[in-house]
Short mmCIF file of C-alpha atoms in Angstrom, two decimals:
data_model
loop_
_atom_site.label_atom_id
_atom_site.label_comp_id
_atom_site.label_asym_id
_atom_site.label_seq_id
_atom_site.Cartn_x
_atom_site.Cartn_y
_atom_site.Cartn_z
CA ASP A 235 0.00 0.00 0.00
CA ALA A 236 1.36 3.38 -0.98
CA LYS A 237 2.02 5.65 1.99
CA THR A 238 1.46 9.31 2.62
CA THR A 239 3.43 11.77 4.74
CA GLN A 240 1.86 14.77 6.42
CA PRO A 241 3.05 17.29 9.02
CA ASN A 242 1.86 16.41 12.51
CA SER A 243 0.27 19.78 13.18
CA MET A 244 -0.44 23.17 11.66
CA GLU A 245 -1.91 26.43 12.91
CA SER A 246 -4.04 28.97 11.13
CA ASN A 247 -5.87 32.16 11.93
CA GLU A 248 -9.60 32.33 11.46
CA GLU A 249 -10.75 33.53 8.03
CA GLU A 250 -7.32 33.02 6.48
CA PRO A 251 -6.51 30.36 3.86
CA VAL A 252 -4.90 27.12 4.96
CA HIS A 253 -2.69 24.90 2.83
CA LEU A 254 -2.31 21.35 4.14
CA PRO A 255 0.47 19.43 2.34
CA CYS A 256 0.76 15.71 1.68
CA ASN A 257 3.59 13.72 0.11
CA HIS A 258 2.90 10.43 -1.63
CA SER A 259 5.99 9.65 -3.67
CA THR A 260 5.10 5.96 -4.22
CA ILE A 261 1.62 6.64 -5.59
CA SER A 262 0.54 4.31 -8.38
CA GLY A 263 -1.18 5.37 -11.55
CA THR A 264 -4.59 4.14 -10.41
CA ASP A 265 -4.53 5.63 -6.90
CA TYR A 266 -6.90 8.45 -6.14
CA ILE A 267 -5.88 11.03 -3.54
CA HIS A 268 -8.54 11.33 -0.85
CA TRP A 269 -8.82 13.74 2.05
CA TYR A 270 -10.91 13.09 5.12
CA ARG A 271 -11.17 15.06 8.32
CA GLN A 272 -12.17 14.10 11.81
CA LEU A 273 -13.64 16.66 14.14
CA PRO A 274 -13.29 16.03 17.88
CA SER A 275 -15.40 13.08 19.06
CA GLN A 276 -16.85 12.45 15.60
CA GLY A 277 -16.37 9.96 12.80
CA PRO A 278 -14.20 10.82 9.81
CA GLU A 279 -15.85 12.97 7.18
CA TYR A 280 -15.06 12.92 3.47
CA VAL A 281 -13.65 16.20 2.20
CA ILE A 282 -12.48 15.81 -1.39
CA HIS A 283 -10.67 13.52 -3.78
CA GLY A 284 -8.89 13.70 -7.11
CA LEU A 285 -6.80 11.74 -9.57
CA THR A 286 -4.73 14.11 -11.71
CA SER A 287 -6.48 17.44 -12.09
CA ASN A 288 -7.13 20.02 -9.42
CA VAL A 289 -10.58 19.70 -7.84
CA ASN A 290 -12.93 22.09 -6.11
CA ASN A 291 -16.03 21.48 -4.03
CA ARG A 292 -18.02 23.39 -1.46
CA MET A 293 -15.67 22.40 1.35
CA ALA A 294 -12.20 22.77 -0.12
CA SER A 295 -9.87 22.63 -3.11
CA LEU A 296 -7.33 19.96 -3.92
CA ALA A 297 -4.19 20.87 -5.81
CA ILE A 298 -2.28 17.92 -7.26
CA ALA A 299 1.31 18.18 -8.42
CA GLU A 300 1.99 17.38 -12.05
CA ASP A 301 4.01 14.28 -11.12
CA ARG A 302 1.30 13.32 -8.56
CA LYS A 303 3.90 12.80 -5.85
CA SER A 304 2.39 15.46 -3.65
CA SER A 305 -0.87 17.30 -3.14
CA THR A 306 -2.25 20.17 -1.09
CA LEU A 307 -5.65 20.54 0.51
CA ILE A 308 -6.72 24.17 0.51
CA LEU A 309 -9.30 25.59 2.89
CA HIS A 310 -10.03 29.02 1.47
CA ARG A 311 -11.21 30.68 4.68
CA ALA A 312 -10.61 28.71 7.84
CA THR A 313 -13.29 28.81 10.50
CA LEU A 314 -13.16 27.52 14.06
CA ARG A 315 -15.26 24.59 12.90
CA ASP A 316 -12.43 23.51 10.59
CA ALA A 317 -10.24 22.59 13.56
CA ALA A 318 -9.81 18.84 13.07
CA VAL A 319 -7.38 16.09 12.14
CA TYR A 320 -6.97 15.96 8.36
CA TYR A 321 -6.03 12.68 6.73
CA CYS A 322 -4.52 12.33 3.27
CA ILE A 323 -5.18 8.80 2.00
CA LEU A 324 -4.53 7.01 -1.26
CA ARG A 325 -7.37 4.86 -2.47
CA GLY A 326 -7.35 2.51 -5.42
CA TYR A 327 -7.71 -1.06 -6.51
CA GLY A 328 -4.16 -1.77 -5.33
CA SER A 329 -5.48 -2.90 -1.96
CA GLY A 330 -6.81 -6.16 -3.41
CA ASN A 331 -10.11 -4.60 -4.34
CA THR A 332 -11.08 -4.10 -0.70
CA GLY A 333 -11.44 -0.35 -0.90
CA LYS A 334 -10.05 -0.05 2.61
CA LEU A 335 -8.68 3.26 3.79
CA ILE A 336 -5.28 3.29 5.50
CA PHE A 337 -5.19 6.08 8.04
CA GLY A 338 -1.88 7.58 9.13
CA GLN A 339 -1.45 10.11 11.92
CA GLY A 340 -2.87 12.97 9.89
CA THR A 341 -2.35 16.68 10.42
CA THR A 342 -3.97 18.30 13.44
CA LEU A 343 -5.17 21.74 12.37
CA GLN A 344 -5.64 24.40 15.02
CA VAL A 345 -7.58 27.51 14.08
CA LYS A 346 -7.05 30.59 16.21
CA PRO A 347 -9.75 33.24 16.52
CA ASN B 188 -31.52 9.88 4.36
CA ALA B 189 -29.83 8.92 7.65
CA GLY B 190 -26.52 7.81 6.05
CA VAL B 191 -24.59 5.48 8.34
CA THR B 192 -25.92 4.90 11.84
CA GLN B 193 -24.39 2.94 14.71
CA THR B 194 -25.95 1.39 17.79
CA PRO B 195 -25.18 1.81 20.66
CA LYS B 196 -23.27 5.08 21.06
CA PHE B 197 -21.63 4.09 24.34
CA ARG B 198 -21.14 0.82 26.17
CA VAL B 199 -19.25 -0.42 29.20
CA LEU B 200 -18.48 -4.13 29.40
CA LYS B 201 -16.78 -6.31 31.93
CA THR B 202 -13.97 -8.60 30.84
CA GLY B 203 -15.42 -11.75 29.34
CA GLN B 204 -18.82 -10.31 28.44
CA SER B 205 -20.08 -10.33 24.90
CA MET B 206 -21.86 -7.74 22.79
CA THR B 207 -22.85 -6.88 19.25
CA LEU B 208 -22.45 -3.52 17.57
CA LEU B 209 -24.91 -2.72 14.81
CA CYS B 210 -24.16 -0.64 11.74
CA ALA B 211 -26.88 0.32 9.30
CA GLN B 212 -26.71 2.28 6.04
CA ASP B 213 -29.53 3.47 3.80
CA MET B 214 -27.48 4.31 0.70
CA ASN B 215 -27.64 0.87 -0.93
CA HIS B 216 -23.86 0.54 -0.63
CA GLU B 217 -22.18 -2.77 -1.40
CA TYR B 218 -19.07 -2.29 0.71
CA MET B 219 -19.09 -1.96 4.48
CA TYR B 220 -16.22 -1.68 6.96
CA TRP B 221 -15.52 -1.81 10.67
CA TYR B 222 -12.59 0.23 12.01
CA ARG B 223 -11.30 0.83 15.49
CA GLN B 224 -9.54 3.95 16.73
CA ASP B 225 -7.37 3.95 19.82
CA PRO B 226 -6.49 7.22 21.58
CA GLY B 227 -4.23 9.46 19.49
CA MET B 228 -4.14 6.97 16.62
CA GLY B 229 -5.55 6.67 13.14
CA LEU B 230 -8.27 4.18 12.30
CA ARG B 231 -7.43 0.51 11.72
CA LEU B 232 -9.55 -1.90 9.72
CA ILE B 233 -11.04 -4.84 11.65
CA HIS B 234 -13.27 -6.57 9.11
CA TYR B 235 -15.00 -5.63 5.91
CA SER B 236 -17.68 -6.88 3.53
CA VAL B 237 -17.87 -6.57 -0.23
CA GLY B 238 -21.53 -7.52 -0.40
CA GLU B 239 -24.44 -9.22 1.32
CA GLY B 240 -23.42 -12.57 2.77
CA THR B 241 -19.66 -11.94 2.45
CA THR B 242 -17.10 -10.89 5.05
CA ALA B 243 -13.32 -10.74 5.18
CA LYS B 244 -10.58 -9.96 7.70
CA GLY B 245 -8.83 -6.65 7.90
CA GLU B 246 -5.67 -5.62 9.75
CA VAL B 247 -6.76 -6.38 13.33
CA PRO B 248 -9.49 -9.07 13.25
CA ASP B 249 -8.56 -11.11 16.35
CA GLY B 250 -11.26 -11.20 19.00
CA TYR B 251 -14.01 -9.99 16.64
CA ASN B 252 -16.56 -11.63 14.38
CA VAL B 253 -18.85 -10.05 11.81
CA SER B 254 -21.95 -10.86 9.80
CA ARG B 255 -23.70 -9.26 6.84
CA LEU B 256 -27.01 -11.06 6.47
CA LYS B 257 -28.72 -8.03 4.96
CA LYS B 258 -27.14 -5.58 2.57
CA GLN B 259 -27.92 -2.59 4.75
CA ASN B 260 -26.60 -4.03 8.03
CA PHE B 261 -23.11 -5.00 9.20
CA LEU B 262 -22.76 -6.46 12.68
CA LEU B 263 -19.56 -6.57 14.75
CA GLY B 264 -19.45 -9.06 17.61
CA LEU B 265 -17.16 -9.38 20.58
CA GLU B 266 -17.53 -12.88 22.04
CA SER B 267 -15.35 -12.39 25.12
CA ALA B 268 -14.40 -8.78 25.65
CA ALA B 269 -10.89 -7.86 26.81
CA PRO B 270 -9.54 -4.53 28.11
CA SER B 271 -7.41 -4.28 24.94
CA GLN B 272 -10.66 -3.88 23.01
CA THR B 273 -11.41 -0.59 24.72
CA SER B 274 -11.63 1.75 21.76
CA VAL B 275 -13.93 3.79 19.56
CA TYR B 276 -15.47 1.73 16.78
CA PHE B 277 -16.46 3.27 13.46
CA CYS B 278 -18.49 1.73 10.72
CA ALA B 279 -18.23 2.94 7.14
CA SER B 280 -19.79 2.17 3.80
CA SER B 281 -18.99 2.78 0.17
CA TYR B 282 -20.73 2.21 -3.14
CA ASP B 283 -17.63 0.62 -4.62
CA ALA B 284 -14.02 -0.19 -3.74
CA GLY B 285 -12.61 1.95 -6.52
CA GLY B 286 -10.64 5.08 -5.85
CA SER B 287 -13.29 7.40 -7.24
CA TYR B 288 -15.76 6.52 -4.47
CA GLU B 289 -15.70 7.97 -1.01
CA GLN B 290 -16.46 6.22 2.27
CA TYR B 291 -19.18 7.42 4.58
CA PHE B 292 -18.64 6.98 8.30
CA GLY B 293 -20.97 6.55 11.22
CA PRO B 294 -20.71 8.56 14.45
CA GLY B 295 -18.90 5.82 16.34
CA THR B 296 -19.44 3.57 19.36
CA ARG B 297 -17.29 4.25 22.39
CA LEU B 298 -16.59 0.94 24.15
CA THR B 299 -14.90 0.55 27.51
CA VAL B 300 -13.95 -2.88 28.81
CA THR B 301 -13.11 -3.02 32.51
#
């Protein structure tokens, strides 16, 4: 299973943009890059995913490097509610068609008012 | 549309007792998963199911059994609970195993074994 590397923690000020990086140098051609977040005492929540092109949705944007070895989750205006652990996960058929998600330590985002 | 629901939300067991955790999804998803999360850690896969009537082992299956008799339900059983099984348990479901499909998670069951 291809692995991802994320910083342990990051801080942001409220209403400022946040860029959360993720390295995945061993990504395979069929792996999608997924981001999930987990708010305190809640289950993980899907944020966004992409394969090659940059993606936008109502929650965030995902910028994918041209060589796909890294990606960045962008929260355009952080709010206090965005304080969570953010997980960057590769998902593809390489896991024996199980679809399982392999969670690392993630990045703990603190948002300061 | 309730998504993924889990029952119960909290439970305290004594060592050796048994219990069943219920996961239900109303999205007609084929794939269902049980994860556990220990304090300060990421989630780890216990068992999963790729369709009604099928189950398979994940990373940490010892001490747990599962059943998927109906497509919408995935049950996780602990036959003889141990303190090492104190954890938060999350159920998830997905339409497909492919990378273009996301997983939807339930709110979790917090289990304490004394």
